[in-house]
Amino acid sequence: MIGATDTPLRITIAGAGAIGCTLAARLALSGTQVNLLARGNTLAHIREHGVCLTDLEGTHVAHVNVGDGADFGPQDVIFLCAKAQDLIGLVTPLLPLIDAQTTIVPVVNGIPWWYFENHEGRHAGRIVKAVDPDGRLKALIPGERIVGTVAYITAEKLATGVVRTANPLRMIIGELHNSITPRVQRIQAVLEQSGIATQISERIRDALWTKVIANLTSNPLSVVSGGTLNDIYGDPELMKVTRQMLDEVLLTAASFGARIDLDPTSFMAMGAGMGEVRTSMLQDYDNGLPLELTSIGDAVVELASLHDLALPATTTILTLARFRSALSRKKLSQQKEKA
C-alpha cells in the first residue's frame, strides 16, 4: 500500500461537510493535490467558488478538484469524513477509487466499525452492531486497508463550502495492529505540511477512548439539558450526572485494556473551563438533524455489555436524548407540512 516516497500521494476527501472541507482546504493550501467528493448543488458550488476556510491563520479560498468520483481513478489515501450513520452511503460510490494500494482513513466520531479489526483477544474480528449492524462496512473495507484516526478538529459549516474553525487543528493516526509503518509516516507528513498537528500512536484505541469519553459525557447530555460545556461540567447538579457517565465509560475503556491518562477532577474542571460552548450534537438537535448517538453512545453500551457491565446513567441519558430528538424532528416535520 502507498507507493514510493518520491511519488505524490493521490488523495481524496470523501464528504464535503465541515471536517471534509477543512481537510481539503488545508491540504490544497499547502500545495497538495487533493480531490473532494461531492454531489449535486454542493459539487456545483464548490467547483465555481472553491472552499472558503476561516481558521487561526485567517480566511482562505482553496480551489480543489471537486467531483463525484467518476473520473478520480484509484487513490492512495481516502479520508472518510462523515457521521457514522452516513458512512455506508458514502463508501459504496468510492469502490471504483479503491485498488490494492488504497488506504482508508475514517475521520469519524465515537466507536468505529473497525474497532475489533486486527484486535487481540476473544472479540477479535467482531462486528460492532451499533455502527455496522449487517457487517457491510467490515465486508467492504478490510481491516488491513484502514489507518485509525482521532480528529480534534472543531469546525462549523456556515454554508455550502464555507467553514470556520477557531481552534488549533490536531489529529492522531495509527495502525490497527499497533505498529509504526511507512504509510502512517507518509500520511503524517502530508497532514503536518498542511498545518494539522499530527501524532502517530502505537495504541490508537487508547486515543480513541479518550475522545469517546469527552464526546459521550458532553454531547447527549447537552441535548437533554440544553446546557453548554460550562453547565455540563460545572453546574453543581448537572455535573453529578456527568461524573456518573464519566466513571461508567472509564470502567468500560479499562475493561478493554485502554491506558488513559485522565484525572476525573481535572477533566471536569477543564470541560467547565471551555465556557459557553454548545456541543455539535446540540447544534444538530437545534437544526433538526439526526444525532450521532449510535457511535458516540450505543456502541459504548454494546462494548460494555460484552464484559457484563451496566451503564445506567449513560443508558438513561441516551434514551432521553433520542426521545427529544425524535419529538423535535416530528414537530419540525409537522410545521413544514402546515407551511
Short mmCIF file of C-alpha atoms in Angstrom, two decimals:
data_model
loop_
_atom_site.label_atom_id
_atom_site.label_comp_id
_atom_site.label_asym_id
_atom_site.label_seq_id
_atom_site.Cartn_x
_atom_site.Cartn_y
_atom_site.Cartn_z
CA MET A 1 0.00 0.00 0.00
CA ILE A 2 1.02 3.65 -0.60
CA GLY A 3 3.77 3.70 -3.15
CA ALA A 4 7.23 5.18 -3.38
CA THR A 5 8.06 8.22 -1.26
CA ASP A 6 9.05 10.34 -4.26
CA THR A 7 5.61 9.97 -5.82
CA PRO A 8 2.92 12.42 -4.63
CA LEU A 9 0.05 10.72 -2.86
CA ARG A 10 -3.27 10.54 -4.68
CA ILE A 11 -5.65 11.83 -2.01
CA THR A 12 -9.43 12.06 -1.94
CA ILE A 13 -11.58 13.61 0.77
CA ALA A 14 -14.98 11.91 0.83
CA GLY A 15 -17.54 14.18 2.42
CA ALA A 16 -17.89 17.94 1.89
CA GLY A 17 -19.11 18.84 5.36
CA ALA A 18 -17.24 20.85 7.99
CA ILE A 19 -14.41 18.37 8.59
CA GLY A 20 -14.06 17.32 4.96
CA CYS A 21 -13.88 20.89 3.70
CA THR A 22 -11.37 21.81 6.42
CA LEU A 23 -9.08 18.94 5.45
CA ALA A 24 -9.46 19.62 1.73
CA ALA A 25 -8.72 23.32 2.14
CA ARG A 26 -5.68 22.84 4.37
CA LEU A 27 -4.20 20.20 2.05
CA ALA A 28 -4.81 22.32 -1.06
CA LEU A 29 -3.35 25.44 0.56
CA SER A 30 -0.15 23.52 1.29
CA GLY A 31 0.21 22.64 -2.38
CA THR A 32 -1.04 19.07 -2.10
CA GLN A 33 -3.17 17.85 -4.99
CA VAL A 34 -6.43 16.74 -3.46
CA ASN A 35 -9.80 15.55 -4.74
CA LEU A 36 -13.03 16.36 -2.92
CA LEU A 37 -16.00 14.05 -3.38
CA ALA A 38 -19.31 15.95 -3.60
CA ARG A 39 -22.64 15.77 -5.38
CA GLY A 40 -25.45 17.95 -6.70
CA ASN A 41 -25.57 21.59 -5.64
CA THR A 42 -22.60 21.16 -3.32
CA LEU A 43 -20.43 19.94 -6.20
CA ALA A 44 -21.53 22.81 -8.46
CA HIS A 45 -20.99 25.45 -5.78
CA ILE A 46 -17.51 24.31 -4.78
CA ARG A 47 -16.47 23.85 -8.40
CA GLU A 48 -17.34 27.51 -9.04
CA HIS A 49 -16.36 29.14 -5.75
CA GLY A 50 -13.87 26.77 -4.12
CA VAL A 51 -13.76 26.04 -0.40
CA CYS A 52 -13.69 29.03 1.94
CA LEU A 53 -12.00 28.27 5.26
CA THR A 54 -11.59 30.66 8.16
CA ASP A 55 -9.11 29.37 10.72
CA LEU A 56 -6.49 30.72 13.13
CA GLU A 57 -4.37 31.85 10.17
CA GLY A 58 -7.15 33.91 8.57
CA THR A 59 -9.64 33.40 5.74
CA HIS A 60 -8.58 31.39 2.69
CA VAL A 61 -10.20 30.26 -0.53
CA ALA A 62 -8.89 26.92 -1.77
CA HIS A 63 -9.72 25.63 -5.24
CA VAL A 64 -9.77 21.84 -5.20
CA ASN A 65 -10.57 19.21 -7.77
CA VAL A 66 -14.18 18.50 -6.86
CA GLY A 67 -16.30 15.80 -8.46
CA ASP A 68 -18.50 12.76 -7.92
CA GLY A 69 -15.51 10.43 -8.07
CA ALA A 70 -16.23 9.00 -11.51
CA ASP A 71 -13.03 10.42 -13.00
CA PHE A 72 -10.72 10.42 -9.96
CA GLY A 73 -9.27 6.98 -10.62
CA PRO A 74 -7.67 4.76 -7.96
CA GLN A 75 -6.43 6.65 -4.90
CA ASP A 76 -3.60 6.14 -2.41
CA VAL A 77 -5.44 7.65 0.54
CA ILE A 78 -9.15 8.27 1.07
CA PHE A 79 -10.29 10.24 4.11
CA LEU A 80 -13.85 9.31 5.06
CA CYS A 81 -15.42 12.39 6.63
CA ALA A 82 -18.99 11.59 7.61
CA LYS A 83 -21.20 10.77 10.54
CA ALA A 84 -21.41 7.09 11.42
CA GLN A 85 -24.99 6.75 10.15
CA ASP A 86 -23.97 8.13 6.74
CA LEU A 87 -20.89 6.01 6.16
CA ILE A 88 -22.36 3.15 4.17
CA GLY A 89 -23.93 5.58 1.70
CA LEU A 90 -20.57 7.28 1.32
CA VAL A 91 -18.42 4.17 0.97
CA THR A 92 -20.33 2.44 -1.84
CA PRO A 93 -19.66 5.13 -4.50
CA LEU A 94 -15.99 5.07 -3.51
CA LEU A 95 -15.39 1.47 -4.53
CA PRO A 96 -14.07 2.39 -8.05
CA LEU A 97 -11.43 4.58 -6.32
CA ILE A 98 -10.07 1.70 -4.24
CA ASP A 99 -7.35 -0.60 -5.51
CA ALA A 100 -4.67 -2.75 -3.89
CA GLN A 101 -2.69 0.35 -2.85
CA THR A 102 -5.52 2.33 -1.26
CA THR A 103 -5.50 3.23 2.43
CA ILE A 104 -8.76 4.30 4.09
CA VAL A 105 -8.62 6.88 6.89
CA PRO A 106 -12.04 7.12 8.61
CA VAL A 107 -12.43 10.52 10.30
CA VAL A 108 -15.46 9.65 12.41
CA ASN A 109 -16.71 10.19 15.96
CA GLY A 110 -17.29 7.52 18.58
CA ILE A 111 -16.53 3.82 18.42
CA PRO A 112 -15.77 2.96 14.77
CA TRP A 113 -16.84 -0.17 12.91
CA TRP A 114 -13.19 -1.24 12.71
CA TYR A 115 -12.63 -1.42 16.48
CA PHE A 116 -12.13 -5.23 16.59
CA GLU A 117 -10.13 -5.46 13.36
CA ASN A 118 -6.53 -6.60 13.99
CA HIS A 119 -7.55 -6.80 17.64
CA GLU A 120 -6.14 -9.27 20.13
CA GLY A 121 -8.35 -11.25 22.47
CA ARG A 122 -11.61 -13.16 22.35
CA HIS A 123 -13.51 -10.43 20.50
CA ALA A 124 -11.09 -10.23 17.55
CA GLY A 125 -12.87 -9.64 14.25
CA ARG A 126 -16.22 -8.97 15.91
CA ILE A 127 -18.76 -6.64 14.29
CA VAL A 128 -19.79 -3.53 16.23
CA LYS A 129 -23.50 -3.89 15.59
CA ALA A 130 -24.44 -0.37 16.70
CA VAL A 131 -22.50 1.17 13.81
CA ASP A 132 -22.31 -1.72 11.33
CA PRO A 133 -25.41 -3.86 12.02
CA ASP A 134 -25.18 -6.06 8.95
CA GLY A 135 -21.38 -6.07 8.63
CA ARG A 136 -21.38 -4.25 5.28
CA LEU A 137 -18.64 -1.80 6.23
CA LYS A 138 -16.47 -4.63 7.55
CA ALA A 139 -17.01 -6.54 4.28
CA LEU A 140 -16.36 -3.55 2.01
CA ILE A 141 -13.25 -2.27 3.79
CA PRO A 142 -10.88 -4.94 5.12
CA GLY A 143 -9.02 -4.04 8.29
CA GLU A 144 -5.60 -4.04 6.63
CA ARG A 145 -6.67 -1.08 4.47
CA ILE A 146 -7.53 1.10 7.48
CA VAL A 147 -5.45 3.64 9.37
CA GLY A 148 -7.24 4.57 12.58
CA THR A 149 -7.81 8.24 13.27
CA VAL A 150 -8.85 10.50 16.10
CA ALA A 151 -9.51 14.07 14.95
CA TYR A 152 -9.57 17.11 17.18
CA ILE A 153 -10.99 19.48 14.58
CA THR A 154 -13.86 21.62 15.81
CA ALA A 155 -15.19 23.09 12.59
CA GLU A 156 -18.56 24.61 11.79
CA LYS A 157 -20.17 24.60 8.36
CA LEU A 158 -21.61 28.09 7.77
CA ALA A 159 -22.85 27.46 4.23
CA THR A 160 -22.05 25.20 1.30
CA GLY A 161 -18.27 25.09 1.03
CA VAL A 162 -17.86 27.70 3.78
CA VAL A 163 -16.29 26.53 7.04
CA ARG A 164 -14.99 28.17 10.21
CA THR A 165 -12.76 26.80 12.95
CA ALA A 166 -11.43 28.75 15.93
CA ASN A 167 -9.15 26.13 17.46
CA PRO A 168 -5.82 24.50 16.59
CA LEU A 169 -6.18 21.54 14.24
CA ARG A 170 -4.89 18.22 15.58
CA MET A 171 -5.09 14.57 14.57
CA ILE A 172 -3.81 11.27 15.92
CA ILE A 173 -3.32 8.39 13.50
CA GLY A 174 -2.20 4.82 13.95
CA GLU A 175 -2.18 1.30 12.57
CA LEU A 176 -4.84 -1.02 13.95
CA HIS A 177 -2.13 -3.56 14.77
CA ASN A 178 -0.25 -1.03 16.93
CA SER A 179 2.94 -0.50 14.98
CA ILE A 180 4.58 2.36 13.09
CA THR A 181 4.70 1.84 9.33
CA PRO A 182 5.91 3.86 6.34
CA ARG A 183 2.33 4.57 5.27
CA VAL A 184 1.34 6.25 8.54
CA GLN A 185 4.57 8.23 8.43
CA ARG A 186 3.75 9.49 4.92
CA ILE A 187 0.20 10.41 5.92
CA GLN A 188 1.53 12.20 8.99
CA ALA A 189 3.99 14.17 6.86
CA VAL A 190 1.30 15.32 4.44
CA LEU A 191 -1.02 16.40 7.26
CA GLU A 192 1.77 18.17 9.13
CA GLN A 193 2.74 20.02 5.97
CA SER A 194 -0.84 21.24 5.68
CA GLY A 195 -0.80 22.78 9.15
CA ILE A 196 -2.57 19.98 11.04
CA ALA A 197 -0.51 18.83 14.03
CA THR A 198 -0.47 15.06 13.65
CA GLN A 199 0.78 12.44 16.08
CA ILE A 200 1.38 8.76 15.33
CA SER A 201 0.14 6.46 18.06
CA GLU A 202 1.17 2.86 18.61
CA ARG A 203 -2.04 2.42 20.66
CA ILE A 204 -4.66 4.16 18.56
CA ARG A 205 -7.54 2.70 20.58
CA ASP A 206 -6.29 4.50 23.71
CA ALA A 207 -6.55 7.81 21.88
CA LEU A 208 -9.95 6.74 20.57
CA TRP A 209 -11.30 6.06 24.07
CA THR A 210 -10.04 9.41 25.31
CA LYS A 211 -12.12 11.24 22.73
CA VAL A 212 -15.10 8.90 23.23
CA ILE A 213 -15.09 9.88 26.90
CA ALA A 214 -15.19 13.59 26.03
CA ASN A 215 -17.93 13.11 23.41
CA LEU A 216 -20.15 10.82 25.46
CA THR A 217 -20.03 12.85 28.66
CA SER A 218 -20.97 16.07 26.87
CA ASN A 219 -22.97 15.58 23.67
CA PRO A 220 -26.07 13.57 24.68
CA LEU A 221 -26.43 15.43 27.98
CA SER A 222 -26.30 18.75 26.13
CA VAL A 223 -29.35 17.67 24.11
CA VAL A 224 -31.23 16.57 27.22
CA SER A 225 -30.36 19.68 29.27
CA GLY A 226 -29.75 22.35 26.65
CA GLY A 227 -26.60 23.16 28.60
CA THR A 228 -23.22 24.40 27.42
CA LEU A 229 -19.91 22.76 28.32
CA ASN A 230 -19.66 25.11 31.30
CA ASP A 231 -23.04 23.83 32.50
CA ILE A 232 -22.38 20.15 31.86
CA TYR A 233 -19.03 20.06 33.63
CA GLY A 234 -19.51 22.91 36.11
CA ASP A 235 -23.15 23.16 37.20
CA PRO A 236 -23.47 21.56 40.68
CA GLU A 237 -26.49 19.46 39.63
CA LEU A 238 -25.58 18.54 36.04
CA MET A 239 -22.02 17.60 36.91
CA LYS A 240 -23.34 14.83 39.17
CA VAL A 241 -24.78 13.14 36.08
CA THR A 242 -21.68 13.90 34.02
CA ARG A 243 -19.42 12.33 36.65
CA GLN A 244 -21.57 9.18 36.75
CA MET A 245 -21.27 8.83 32.98
CA LEU A 246 -17.54 9.54 33.13
CA ASP A 247 -16.98 6.77 35.67
CA GLU A 248 -19.04 4.31 33.62
CA VAL A 249 -17.12 4.96 30.41
CA LEU A 250 -13.74 4.88 32.15
CA LEU A 251 -14.60 1.45 33.53
CA THR A 252 -15.65 0.25 30.06
CA ALA A 253 -12.44 1.53 28.48
CA ALA A 254 -10.37 -0.14 31.20
CA SER A 255 -12.17 -3.45 30.62
CA PHE A 256 -10.79 -3.39 27.06
CA GLY A 257 -7.26 -2.68 28.26
CA ALA A 258 -7.18 1.01 27.34
CA ARG A 259 -4.47 3.08 29.01
CA ILE A 260 -5.96 6.51 29.61
CA ASP A 261 -4.06 9.26 31.40
CA LEU A 262 -7.09 11.12 32.75
CA ASP A 263 -7.74 12.54 36.20
CA PRO A 264 -11.55 12.85 36.56
CA THR A 265 -11.44 16.02 38.67
CA SER A 266 -9.06 17.79 36.30
CA PHE A 267 -11.08 16.57 33.31
CA MET A 268 -14.28 18.06 34.74
CA ALA A 269 -12.55 21.36 35.52
CA MET A 270 -11.08 21.52 32.02
CA GLY A 271 -14.51 20.91 30.49
CA ALA A 272 -16.08 23.66 32.59
CA GLY A 273 -13.26 25.98 31.56
CA MET A 274 -14.28 25.65 27.90
CA GLY A 275 -17.05 28.13 28.69
CA GLU A 276 -20.38 28.72 26.99
CA VAL A 277 -19.74 26.29 24.14
CA ARG A 278 -22.69 24.47 22.61
CA THR A 279 -21.79 20.94 21.54
CA SER A 280 -22.02 19.87 17.91
CA MET A 281 -24.79 17.44 18.85
CA LEU A 282 -26.83 20.23 20.44
CA GLN A 283 -26.37 22.25 17.25
CA ASP A 284 -27.59 19.27 15.21
CA TYR A 285 -30.58 18.94 17.52
CA ASP A 286 -31.45 22.62 17.10
CA ASN A 287 -31.27 22.20 13.32
CA GLY A 288 -33.43 19.08 13.28
CA LEU A 289 -30.59 16.85 12.10
CA PRO A 290 -30.03 13.20 13.06
CA LEU A 291 -27.84 12.74 16.13
CA GLU A 292 -24.68 10.60 16.25
CA LEU A 293 -25.96 8.56 19.16
CA THR A 294 -25.12 5.16 17.66
CA SER A 295 -21.35 5.61 17.50
CA ILE A 296 -20.91 8.01 20.42
CA GLY A 297 -23.25 6.19 22.81
CA ASP A 298 -24.89 2.95 21.69
CA ALA A 299 -21.60 1.37 20.62
CA VAL A 300 -20.09 2.06 24.05
CA VAL A 301 -23.07 0.39 25.73
CA GLU A 302 -22.66 -2.56 23.35
CA LEU A 303 -18.98 -2.96 24.17
CA ALA A 304 -19.71 -2.67 27.90
CA SER A 305 -22.25 -5.49 27.63
CA LEU A 306 -19.54 -7.80 26.28
CA HIS A 307 -17.93 -7.58 29.73
CA ASP A 308 -21.25 -7.69 31.60
CA LEU A 309 -21.00 -4.02 32.58
CA ALA A 310 -24.17 -1.98 33.11
CA LEU A 311 -24.11 1.75 32.27
CA PRO A 312 -27.31 3.03 33.93
CA ALA A 313 -26.60 6.77 33.81
CA THR A 314 -25.28 6.61 30.24
CA THR A 315 -28.19 4.49 29.02
CA THR A 316 -30.75 6.83 30.59
CA ILE A 317 -29.24 9.94 29.03
CA LEU A 318 -29.02 8.27 25.62
CA THR A 319 -32.69 7.26 25.86
CA LEU A 320 -33.76 10.80 26.77
CA ALA A 321 -31.62 12.37 24.03
CA ARG A 322 -33.06 10.00 21.43
CA PHE A 323 -36.62 10.76 22.58
CA ARG A 324 -36.08 14.52 22.50
CA SER A 325 -34.54 14.31 19.03
CA ALA A 326 -37.42 12.22 17.62
CA LEU A 327 -40.02 14.53 19.17
CA SER A 328 -38.30 17.66 17.86
CA ARG A 329 -37.94 16.27 14.34
CA LYS A 330 -41.60 15.22 14.35
CA LYS A 331 -42.67 18.73 15.30
CA LEU A 332 -40.46 20.27 12.63
CA SER A 333 -41.94 17.91 10.03
CA GLN A 334 -45.48 18.85 11.06
CA GLN A 335 -44.62 22.54 10.86
CA LYS A 336 -43.28 22.10 7.32
CA GLU A 337 -46.43 20.26 6.27
CA LYS A 338 -48.57 23.12 7.56
CA ALA A 339 -46.44 25.80 5.89
#
